[in-house]
Amino acid sequence: MSDDERTPVGASAALLRTTEALRAGLAKPVAPGLYLVATPIGNLGDITLRAIATLAAADVIYCEDTRHSRTLASHFGLAASLKPYHEHNGEAARPLILAALAAGKRIALISDAGTPLISDPGYKLVRAVIEAGYPVVSIPGATAALTALTVSGLPTNCFLFAGFLPPKSAARLARLAELSTVDATLLFYEAPSRVADCVVDIGVALGDRDVSVARELTKLHETVLRGLASEVAARLVVEEPRGEFVIVVAPPKGGVVTDDMIRAHLQIAMTETTTRDAAQAVAEALGVARGRVYQLALTLKRGMDVS
Ligand code: SAM
């Protein structure tokens, strides 16, 4: 046996202790109720011992796609029956799940990856189960948003997870404009086909803030692009992104800039130069999007002309 094939002493101790912990978890009775079980977002090693024990004890595992989840179930030797729960059958499935809970069953809900309910189905089910008075238990684990936040290098003390942005640019810019005054790190999920356009729009609507774009987290091709929105967008445009992405955006520099603050700066700048140049200068000085400042400058100019 070569040195590489030998298990190091530390590793065999960890194996022993982990096996014992898993055995204890599997032996522990699981009470009836609805269990929201997080599964890995790519690397199967990220399953938790509690997740395995809960799924092993479940009478039924509800999942988005039974074929997809069967791979996970067979990887961990889970024998429970898999049934679909997604936005198209939720209405019909919920009464069946409530009836199973009434009969004292253990029901698990998982999604294709990560934590159920996080940009995935389950919210209406949790509401219905709470209203019917049955226990709801969350078995925490991986979620792409928090994994991306922690490696972003951006502030973690206050953040807003905003799910997927609208796919069309006009609606996306409008949504970003709503979020432009939020004094927190912003997190978005995005599809590979739209990630470059999305970061371009972030630069337009939020100003050239620091961003971090995490790709294929926990997987073989995990990468994190960090820099100003304009720099990261330029790289994404040439790279033809593939895989799964989370976009993390820094809070506005120097806190939230209100429209009143922008108007105050514009009132001075517009007496010295053209509307366009004033908007450009104020946007740069306050670190906010030029489009937003220019719109306010136009309204201000109209007001000034009228009076
Ligand atoms: N419930 C999942 C969670 O807890 O993260 C999210 C499900 S949502 C339908 C799928 C989106 O999550 C993807 O489009 C991508 O934006 C993000 N995502 C999931 N896995 C990822 C990964 N390994 N790396 C980067 N982003 C990922």
mmCIF file of C-alpha atoms and ligand atoms in Angstrom:
data_model
loop_
_atom_site.group_PDB
_atom_site.id
_atom_site.type_symbol
_atom_site.label_atom_id
_atom_site.label_comp_id
_atom_site.label_asym_id
_atom_site.label_seq_id
_atom_site.Cartn_x
_atom_site.Cartn_y
_atom_site.Cartn_z
ATOM 1 C CA MET A 1 0.000 0.000 0.000
ATOM 2 C CA SER A 2 1.432 3.444 -0.934
ATOM 3 C CA ASP A 3 1.477 6.421 1.466
ATOM 4 C CA ASP A 4 -1.362 8.043 -0.525
ATOM 5 C CA GLU A 5 -3.651 5.030 0.007
ATOM 6 C CA ARG A 6 -3.124 4.929 3.787
ATOM 7 C CA THR A 7 -5.799 6.710 5.846
ATOM 8 C CA PRO A 8 -4.136 9.306 8.101
ATOM 9 C CA VAL A 9 -4.681 8.736 11.827
ATOM 10 C CA GLY A 10 -6.673 12.018 12.178
ATOM 11 C CA ALA A 11 -8.938 11.045 9.299
ATOM 12 C CA SER A 12 -9.731 7.601 10.714
ATOM 13 C CA ALA A 13 -10.591 9.128 14.093
ATOM 14 C CA ALA A 14 -12.910 11.615 12.314
ATOM 15 C CA LEU A 15 -14.468 8.752 10.338
ATOM 16 C CA LEU A 16 -15.128 6.804 13.513
ATOM 17 C CA ARG A 17 -16.643 9.762 15.378
ATOM 18 C CA THR A 18 -18.747 10.835 12.396
ATOM 19 C CA THR A 19 -20.035 7.305 11.907
ATOM 20 C CA GLU A 20 -20.965 7.159 15.597
ATOM 21 C CA ALA A 21 -22.725 10.540 15.366
ATOM 22 C CA LEU A 22 -24.645 9.450 12.273
ATOM 23 C CA ARG A 23 -25.582 6.116 13.884
ATOM 24 C CA ALA A 24 -26.882 7.994 16.961
ATOM 25 C CA GLY A 25 -28.843 10.360 14.702
ATOM 26 C CA LEU A 26 -30.344 7.491 12.743
ATOM 27 C CA ALA A 27 -31.360 5.693 15.961
ATOM 28 C CA LYS A 28 -33.088 8.765 17.426
ATOM 29 C CA PRO A 29 -36.872 8.765 16.905
ATOM 30 C CA VAL A 30 -38.143 11.521 14.597
ATOM 31 C CA ALA A 31 -41.458 13.031 15.683
ATOM 32 C CA PRO A 32 -44.303 13.422 13.197
ATOM 33 C CA GLY A 33 -44.336 16.771 11.347
ATOM 34 C CA LEU A 34 -43.139 18.645 8.300
ATOM 35 C CA TYR A 35 -39.338 18.798 7.936
ATOM 36 C CA LEU A 36 -37.739 21.388 5.624
ATOM 37 C CA VAL A 37 -34.466 19.721 4.784
ATOM 38 C CA ALA A 38 -31.567 21.583 3.136
ATOM 39 C CA THR A 39 -29.532 19.526 0.669
ATOM 40 C CA PRO A 40 -26.191 20.399 -1.024
ATOM 41 C CA ILE A 41 -25.904 23.095 -3.709
ATOM 42 C CA GLY A 42 -23.414 21.017 -5.691
ATOM 43 C CA ASN A 43 -20.947 19.185 -3.480
ATOM 44 C CA LEU A 44 -22.703 16.145 -1.979
ATOM 45 C CA GLY A 45 -20.270 16.286 0.954
ATOM 46 C CA ASP A 46 -22.227 19.307 2.204
ATOM 47 C CA ILE A 47 -25.214 17.213 3.356
ATOM 48 C CA THR A 48 -25.584 17.330 7.147
ATOM 49 C CA LEU A 49 -25.840 14.331 9.440
ATOM 50 C CA ARG A 50 -29.239 15.604 10.600
ATOM 51 C CA ALA A 51 -30.427 15.878 7.015
ATOM 52 C CA ILE A 52 -29.514 12.233 6.356
ATOM 53 C CA ALA A 53 -31.152 11.056 9.594
ATOM 54 C CA THR A 54 -34.328 13.068 8.910
ATOM 55 C CA LEU A 55 -34.630 11.938 5.291
ATOM 56 C CA ALA A 56 -33.981 8.333 6.341
ATOM 57 C CA ALA A 57 -36.841 8.553 8.860
ATOM 58 C CA ALA A 58 -39.285 10.343 6.536
ATOM 59 C CA ASP A 59 -42.378 8.464 5.387
ATOM 60 C CA VAL A 60 -42.464 10.593 2.236
ATOM 61 C CA ILE A 61 -39.929 13.013 0.762
ATOM 62 C CA TYR A 62 -41.586 15.731 -1.318
ATOM 63 C CA CYS A 63 -39.253 17.238 -3.920
ATOM 64 C CA GLU A 64 -39.370 19.450 -7.020
ATOM 65 C CA ASP A 65 -38.255 16.758 -9.459
ATOM 66 C CA THR A 66 -38.371 13.100 -8.402
ATOM 67 C CA ARG A 67 -35.796 12.021 -11.032
ATOM 68 C CA HIS A 68 -33.314 14.652 -9.851
ATOM 69 C CA SER A 69 -33.814 13.844 -6.159
ATOM 70 C CA ARG A 70 -33.575 10.077 -6.765
ATOM 71 C CA THR A 71 -29.856 10.604 -7.503
ATOM 72 C CA LEU A 72 -29.405 12.217 -4.076
ATOM 73 C CA ALA A 73 -31.568 9.545 -2.397
ATOM 74 C CA SER A 74 -29.630 6.645 -3.929
ATOM 75 C CA HIS A 75 -26.274 8.310 -3.169
ATOM 76 C CA PHE A 76 -27.167 8.249 0.529
ATOM 77 C CA GLY A 77 -29.139 4.971 0.448
ATOM 78 C CA LEU A 78 -32.463 6.642 1.303
ATOM 79 C CA ALA A 79 -35.454 4.398 0.740
ATOM 80 C CA ALA A 80 -38.367 6.815 1.441
ATOM 81 C CA SER A 81 -40.932 7.322 -1.265
ATOM 82 C CA LEU A 82 -40.322 10.446 -3.388
ATOM 83 C CA LYS A 83 -43.316 12.543 -4.459
ATOM 84 C CA PRO A 84 -43.402 15.799 -6.442
ATOM 85 C CA TYR A 85 -44.199 19.153 -4.861
ATOM 86 C CA HIS A 86 -43.828 22.157 -7.149
ATOM 87 C CA GLU A 87 -45.720 25.281 -8.173
ATOM 88 C CA HIS A 88 -47.926 23.356 -10.650
ATOM 89 C CA ASN A 89 -49.195 20.649 -8.249
ATOM 90 C CA GLY A 90 -48.911 22.462 -4.890
ATOM 91 C CA GLU A 91 -52.655 23.207 -4.731
ATOM 92 C CA ALA A 92 -53.518 19.522 -5.128
ATOM 93 C CA ALA A 93 -50.619 18.182 -3.023
ATOM 94 C CA ARG A 94 -51.177 20.342 0.076
ATOM 95 C CA PRO A 95 -54.396 18.611 1.276
ATOM 96 C CA LEU A 96 -52.706 15.216 0.843
ATOM 97 C CA ILE A 97 -49.735 16.369 2.920
ATOM 98 C CA LEU A 98 -52.067 17.742 5.625
ATOM 99 C CA ALA A 99 -53.923 14.422 5.689
ATOM 100 C CA ALA A 100 -50.613 12.548 6.052
ATOM 101 C CA LEU A 101 -49.613 14.837 8.937
ATOM 102 C CA ALA A 102 -53.025 14.202 10.545
ATOM 103 C CA ALA A 103 -52.220 10.479 10.325
ATOM 104 C CA GLY A 104 -48.962 11.068 12.258
ATOM 105 C CA LYS A 105 -46.559 10.835 9.308
ATOM 106 C CA ARG A 106 -43.115 12.406 8.975
ATOM 107 C CA ILE A 107 -43.009 14.461 5.787
ATOM 108 C CA ALA A 108 -39.789 15.922 4.398
ATOM 109 C CA LEU A 109 -39.610 18.720 1.832
ATOM 110 C CA ILE A 110 -36.440 19.187 -0.204
ATOM 111 C CA SER A 111 -35.670 21.188 -3.329
ATOM 112 C CA ASP A 112 -33.397 20.403 -6.280
ATOM 113 C CA ALA A 113 -30.554 22.063 -4.402
ATOM 114 C CA GLY A 114 -29.992 24.050 -1.219
ATOM 115 C CA THR A 115 -32.639 25.206 1.208
ATOM 116 C CA PRO A 116 -36.316 24.688 0.353
ATOM 117 C CA LEU A 117 -38.437 27.892 0.132
ATOM 118 C CA ILE A 118 -35.393 30.011 -0.821
ATOM 119 C CA SER A 119 -36.375 30.897 -4.415
ATOM 120 C CA ASP A 120 -37.978 27.439 -4.354
ATOM 121 C CA PRO A 121 -41.437 26.002 -3.540
ATOM 122 C CA GLY A 122 -42.726 25.467 -0.011
ATOM 123 C CA TYR A 123 -43.923 28.812 1.399
ATOM 124 C CA LYS A 124 -47.645 28.083 0.915
ATOM 125 C CA LEU A 125 -47.187 24.591 2.328
ATOM 126 C CA VAL A 126 -45.474 25.912 5.462
ATOM 127 C CA ARG A 127 -48.315 28.447 5.938
ATOM 128 C CA ALA A 128 -50.945 25.711 5.545
ATOM 129 C CA VAL A 129 -49.167 23.348 7.978
ATOM 130 C CA ILE A 130 -48.721 26.099 10.592
ATOM 131 C CA GLU A 131 -52.397 27.085 10.255
ATOM 132 C CA ALA A 132 -53.451 23.442 10.646
ATOM 133 C CA GLY A 133 -51.405 23.262 13.864
ATOM 134 C CA TYR A 134 -48.796 20.632 12.907
ATOM 135 C CA PRO A 135 -45.085 21.012 13.719
ATOM 136 C CA VAL A 136 -42.737 22.537 11.132
ATOM 137 C CA VAL A 137 -39.027 21.888 11.633
ATOM 138 C CA SER A 138 -36.175 23.347 9.577
ATOM 139 C CA ILE A 139 -33.076 21.202 9.114
ATOM 140 C CA PRO A 140 -30.566 23.867 8.030
ATOM 141 C CA GLY A 141 -27.737 23.445 5.569
ATOM 142 C CA ALA A 142 -26.436 24.897 2.318
ATOM 143 C CA THR A 143 -27.930 27.878 0.558
ATOM 144 C CA ALA A 144 -26.261 29.564 -2.421
ATOM 145 C CA ALA A 145 -27.063 33.118 -1.242
ATOM 146 C CA LEU A 146 -25.263 32.861 2.105
ATOM 147 C CA THR A 147 -22.379 30.876 0.627
ATOM 148 C CA ALA A 148 -21.883 33.670 -1.954
ATOM 149 C CA LEU A 149 -22.204 36.394 0.684
ATOM 150 C CA THR A 150 -19.523 34.916 2.907
ATOM 151 C CA VAL A 151 -16.915 34.702 0.103
ATOM 152 C CA SER A 152 -17.845 38.050 -1.453
ATOM 153 C CA GLY A 153 -15.628 40.239 0.723
ATOM 154 C CA LEU A 154 -18.590 42.646 0.977
ATOM 155 C CA PRO A 155 -20.303 43.743 4.220
ATOM 156 C CA THR A 156 -22.200 40.945 5.938
ATOM 157 C CA ASN A 157 -23.727 42.859 8.872
ATOM 158 C CA CYS A 158 -26.870 43.810 6.950
ATOM 159 C CA PHE A 159 -27.966 42.237 3.664
ATOM 160 C CA LEU A 160 -31.066 41.883 1.504
ATOM 161 C CA PHE A 161 -31.712 38.741 -0.516
ATOM 162 C CA ALA A 162 -33.832 39.846 -3.478
ATOM 163 C CA GLY A 163 -34.163 36.528 -5.362
ATOM 164 C CA PHE A 164 -34.216 36.690 -9.174
ATOM 165 C CA LEU A 165 -34.466 40.086 -10.910
ATOM 166 C CA PRO A 166 -37.012 40.422 -13.748
ATOM 167 C CA PRO A 167 -35.673 38.907 -16.994
ATOM 168 C CA LYS A 168 -36.395 41.961 -19.217
ATOM 169 C CA SER A 169 -34.081 44.973 -18.897
ATOM 170 C CA ALA A 170 -36.769 47.683 -18.448
ATOM 171 C CA ALA A 171 -38.446 45.831 -15.556
ATOM 172 C CA ARG A 172 -35.044 44.908 -14.126
ATOM 173 C CA LEU A 173 -33.895 48.546 -14.122
ATOM 174 C CA ALA A 174 -37.163 49.565 -12.444
ATOM 175 C CA ARG A 175 -36.696 46.943 -9.710
ATOM 176 C CA LEU A 176 -33.059 47.981 -9.231
ATOM 177 C CA ALA A 177 -34.163 51.625 -8.950
ATOM 178 C CA GLU A 178 -36.464 50.554 -6.073
ATOM 179 C CA LEU A 179 -33.512 48.855 -4.384
ATOM 180 C CA SER A 180 -31.069 51.727 -4.999
ATOM 181 C CA THR A 181 -31.741 53.349 -1.638
ATOM 182 C CA VAL A 182 -31.463 50.172 0.419
ATOM 183 C CA ASP A 183 -28.541 50.579 2.808
ATOM 184 C CA ALA A 184 -27.482 46.919 2.740
ATOM 185 C CA THR A 185 -25.515 44.418 0.701
ATOM 186 C CA LEU A 186 -27.823 43.074 -2.042
ATOM 187 C CA LEU A 187 -27.969 39.444 -3.169
ATOM 188 C CA PHE A 188 -29.486 38.186 -6.419
ATOM 189 C CA TYR A 189 -29.790 34.774 -8.078
ATOM 190 C CA GLU A 190 -29.296 34.828 -11.834
ATOM 191 C CA ALA A 191 -29.315 32.499 -14.835
ATOM 192 C CA PRO A 192 -26.086 32.217 -16.896
ATOM 193 C CA SER A 193 -27.739 33.683 -20.005
ATOM 194 C CA ARG A 194 -28.606 36.904 -18.148
ATOM 195 C CA VAL A 195 -25.808 37.390 -15.616
ATOM 196 C CA ALA A 196 -23.713 39.757 -17.777
ATOM 197 C CA ASP A 197 -26.716 41.965 -18.717
ATOM 198 C CA CYS A 198 -27.782 41.971 -15.112
ATOM 199 C CA VAL A 199 -24.416 43.249 -13.843
ATOM 200 C CA VAL A 200 -24.444 45.913 -16.601
ATOM 201 C CA ASP A 201 -27.893 47.055 -15.372
ATOM 202 C CA ILE A 202 -26.674 47.030 -11.764
ATOM 203 C CA GLY A 203 -23.937 49.498 -12.794
ATOM 204 C CA VAL A 204 -26.498 51.683 -14.562
ATOM 205 C CA ALA A 205 -29.149 51.679 -11.845
ATOM 206 C CA LEU A 206 -27.071 51.490 -8.664
ATOM 207 C CA GLY A 207 -23.851 53.223 -9.720
ATOM 208 C CA ASP A 208 -20.467 51.585 -10.153
ATOM 209 C CA ARG A 209 -20.493 49.741 -6.831
ATOM 210 C CA ASP A 210 -18.258 46.860 -5.791
ATOM 211 C CA VAL A 211 -19.798 43.537 -6.764
ATOM 212 C CA SER A 212 -18.914 39.895 -6.361
ATOM 213 C CA VAL A 213 -20.221 37.284 -8.782
ATOM 214 C CA ALA A 214 -19.983 33.731 -7.452
ATOM 215 C CA ARG A 215 -20.207 30.890 -9.949
ATOM 216 C CA GLU A 216 -20.690 27.151 -9.383
ATOM 217 C CA LEU A 217 -20.244 27.393 -5.626
ATOM 218 C CA THR A 218 -18.957 24.205 -3.936
ATOM 219 C CA LYS A 219 -18.435 22.597 -7.363
ATOM 220 C CA LEU A 220 -15.341 21.816 -9.457
ATOM 221 C CA HIS A 221 -15.474 25.081 -11.402
ATOM 222 C CA GLU A 222 -16.206 27.386 -8.459
ATOM 223 C CA THR A 223 -15.007 30.933 -9.210
ATOM 224 C CA VAL A 224 -15.621 34.342 -7.671
ATOM 225 C CA LEU A 225 -15.235 37.538 -9.721
ATOM 226 C CA ARG A 226 -14.761 40.640 -7.600
ATOM 227 C CA GLY A 227 -14.441 44.294 -8.633
ATOM 228 C CA LEU A 228 -16.471 47.284 -9.722
ATOM 229 C CA ALA A 229 -19.721 46.465 -11.560
ATOM 230 C CA SER A 230 -18.228 47.893 -14.793
ATOM 231 C CA GLU A 231 -15.104 45.688 -14.510
ATOM 232 C CA VAL A 232 -16.989 42.495 -13.640
ATOM 233 C CA ALA A 233 -19.596 43.139 -16.375
ATOM 234 C CA ALA A 234 -16.810 43.587 -18.956
ATOM 235 C CA ARG A 235 -15.325 40.205 -17.983
ATOM 236 C CA LEU A 236 -18.691 38.433 -18.036
ATOM 237 C CA VAL A 237 -19.548 39.864 -21.460
ATOM 238 C CA VAL A 238 -16.447 38.310 -23.043
ATOM 239 C CA GLU A 239 -16.481 35.054 -21.055
ATOM 240 C CA GLU A 240 -19.930 33.639 -22.047
ATOM 241 C CA PRO A 241 -20.851 32.564 -18.517
ATOM 242 C CA ARG A 242 -21.870 28.969 -17.821
ATOM 243 C CA GLY A 243 -23.196 27.365 -14.631
ATOM 244 C CA GLU A 244 -25.078 28.838 -11.684
ATOM 245 C CA PHE A 245 -24.542 32.358 -10.361
ATOM 246 C CA VAL A 246 -25.139 34.549 -7.345
ATOM 247 C CA ILE A 247 -24.550 38.307 -7.661
ATOM 248 C CA VAL A 248 -23.600 40.219 -4.506
ATOM 249 C CA VAL A 249 -23.646 44.041 -4.578
ATOM 250 C CA ALA A 250 -22.056 46.375 -2.023
ATOM 251 C CA PRO A 251 -24.280 48.871 -0.160
ATOM 252 C CA PRO A 252 -24.241 52.466 -1.447
ATOM 253 C CA LYS A 253 -20.947 54.208 -0.604
ATOM 254 C CA GLY A 254 -21.326 56.503 2.386
ATOM 255 C CA GLY A 255 -24.828 55.175 3.145
ATOM 256 C CA VAL A 256 -28.116 55.844 1.403
ATOM 257 C CA VAL A 257 -28.249 58.916 -0.828
ATOM 258 C CA THR A 258 -31.767 60.336 -0.828
ATOM 259 C CA ASP A 259 -33.376 62.238 -3.721
ATOM 260 C CA ASP A 260 -33.334 65.378 -1.532
ATOM 261 C CA MET A 261 -29.566 65.070 -1.090
ATOM 262 C CA ILE A 262 -29.100 64.694 -4.847
ATOM 263 C CA ARG A 263 -31.353 67.720 -5.538
ATOM 264 C CA ALA A 264 -29.352 69.833 -3.084
ATOM 265 C CA HIS A 265 -26.102 68.993 -4.908
ATOM 266 C CA LEU A 266 -27.722 69.514 -8.320
ATOM 267 C CA GLN A 267 -29.021 72.942 -7.381
ATOM 268 C CA ILE A 268 -25.440 74.116 -6.926
ATOM 269 C CA ALA A 269 -23.896 72.170 -9.832
ATOM 270 C CA MET A 270 -26.576 73.266 -12.324
ATOM 271 C CA THR A 271 -25.765 76.935 -11.796
ATOM 272 C CA GLU A 272 -22.201 76.235 -12.925
ATOM 273 C CA THR A 273 -22.541 73.876 -15.890
ATOM 274 C CA THR A 274 -24.971 72.080 -18.244
ATOM 275 C CA THR A 275 -27.644 69.717 -16.886
ATOM 276 C CA ARG A 276 -25.850 66.695 -18.332
ATOM 277 C CA ASP A 277 -22.442 67.637 -16.879
ATOM 278 C CA ALA A 278 -23.980 68.555 -13.535
ATOM 279 C CA ALA A 279 -25.712 65.164 -13.363
ATOM 280 C CA GLN A 280 -22.450 63.401 -14.234
ATOM 281 C CA ALA A 281 -20.488 65.327 -11.592
ATOM 282 C CA VAL A 282 -23.094 64.805 -8.850
ATOM 283 C CA ALA A 283 -23.457 61.088 -9.681
ATOM 284 C CA GLU A 284 -19.701 60.634 -9.344
ATOM 285 C CA ALA A 285 -19.454 62.715 -6.174
ATOM 286 C CA LEU A 286 -22.267 60.816 -4.408
ATOM 287 C CA GLY A 287 -21.501 57.393 -5.922
ATOM 288 C CA VAL A 288 -25.033 56.945 -7.331
ATOM 289 C CA ALA A 289 -26.345 55.994 -10.759
ATOM 290 C CA ARG A 290 -26.050 58.720 -13.427
ATOM 291 C CA GLY A 291 -29.510 57.854 -14.832
ATOM 292 C CA ARG A 292 -31.177 58.520 -11.480
ATOM 293 C CA VAL A 293 -29.379 61.871 -11.034
ATOM 294 C CA TYR A 294 -30.104 62.923 -14.624
ATOM 295 C CA GLN A 295 -33.857 62.264 -14.201
ATOM 296 C CA LEU A 296 -33.877 64.384 -11.031
ATOM 297 C CA ALA A 297 -31.857 67.092 -12.829
ATOM 298 C CA LEU A 298 -34.435 67.202 -15.644
ATOM 299 C CA THR A 299 -37.326 67.563 -13.178
ATOM 300 C CA LEU A 300 -35.415 70.236 -11.336
ATOM 301 C CA LYS A 301 -34.680 72.056 -14.575
ATOM 302 C CA ARG A 302 -38.377 71.962 -15.564
ATOM 303 C CA GLY A 303 -39.241 73.360 -12.126
ATOM 304 C CA MET A 304 -36.646 76.079 -12.492
ATOM 305 C CA ASP A 305 -37.943 77.022 -16.006
ATOM 306 C CA VAL A 306 -41.559 77.221 -14.805
ATOM 307 C CA SER A 307 -40.845 79.438 -11.830
HETATM 308 N N1 SAM B 1 -32.930 26.883 -2.854
HETATM 309 C C1 SAM B 1 -31.662 27.217 -3.453
HETATM 310 C C2 SAM B 1 -30.722 27.776 -2.381
HETATM 311 O O1 SAM B 1 -30.949 27.517 -1.195
HETATM 312 O O2 SAM B 1 -29.757 28.439 -2.719
HETATM 313 C C3 SAM B 1 -31.820 28.154 -4.619
HETATM 314 C C4 SAM B 1 -32.709 27.637 -5.707
HETATM 315 S S1 SAM B 1 -32.877 28.748 -7.040
HETATM 316 C C5 SAM B 1 -34.179 27.990 -7.960
HETATM 317 C C6 SAM B 1 -31.521 28.336 -8.064
HETATM 318 C C7 SAM B 1 -30.513 29.486 -8.146
HETATM 319 O O3 SAM B 1 -29.662 29.452 -7.005
HETATM 320 C C8 SAM B 1 -29.560 29.373 -9.340
HETATM 321 O O4 SAM B 1 -30.147 29.925 -10.514
HETATM 322 C C9 SAM B 1 -28.374 30.183 -8.870
HETATM 323 O O5 SAM B 1 -28.641 31.570 -9.013
HETATM 324 C C10 SAM B 1 -28.355 29.840 -7.372
HETATM 325 N N2 SAM B 1 -27.469 28.685 -7.128
HETATM 326 C C11 SAM B 1 -27.829 27.438 -6.771
HETATM 327 N N3 SAM B 1 -26.740 26.666 -6.626
HETATM 328 C C12 SAM B 1 -25.674 27.442 -6.894
HETATM 329 C C13 SAM B 1 -24.265 27.219 -6.908
HETATM 330 N N4 SAM B 1 -23.756 26.022 -6.638
HETATM 331 N N5 SAM B 1 -23.455 28.255 -7.227
HETATM 332 C C14 SAM B 1 -23.973 29.476 -7.508
HETATM 333 N N6 SAM B 1 -25.297 29.740 -7.504
HETATM 334 C C15 SAM B 1 -26.128 28.733 -7.209
#
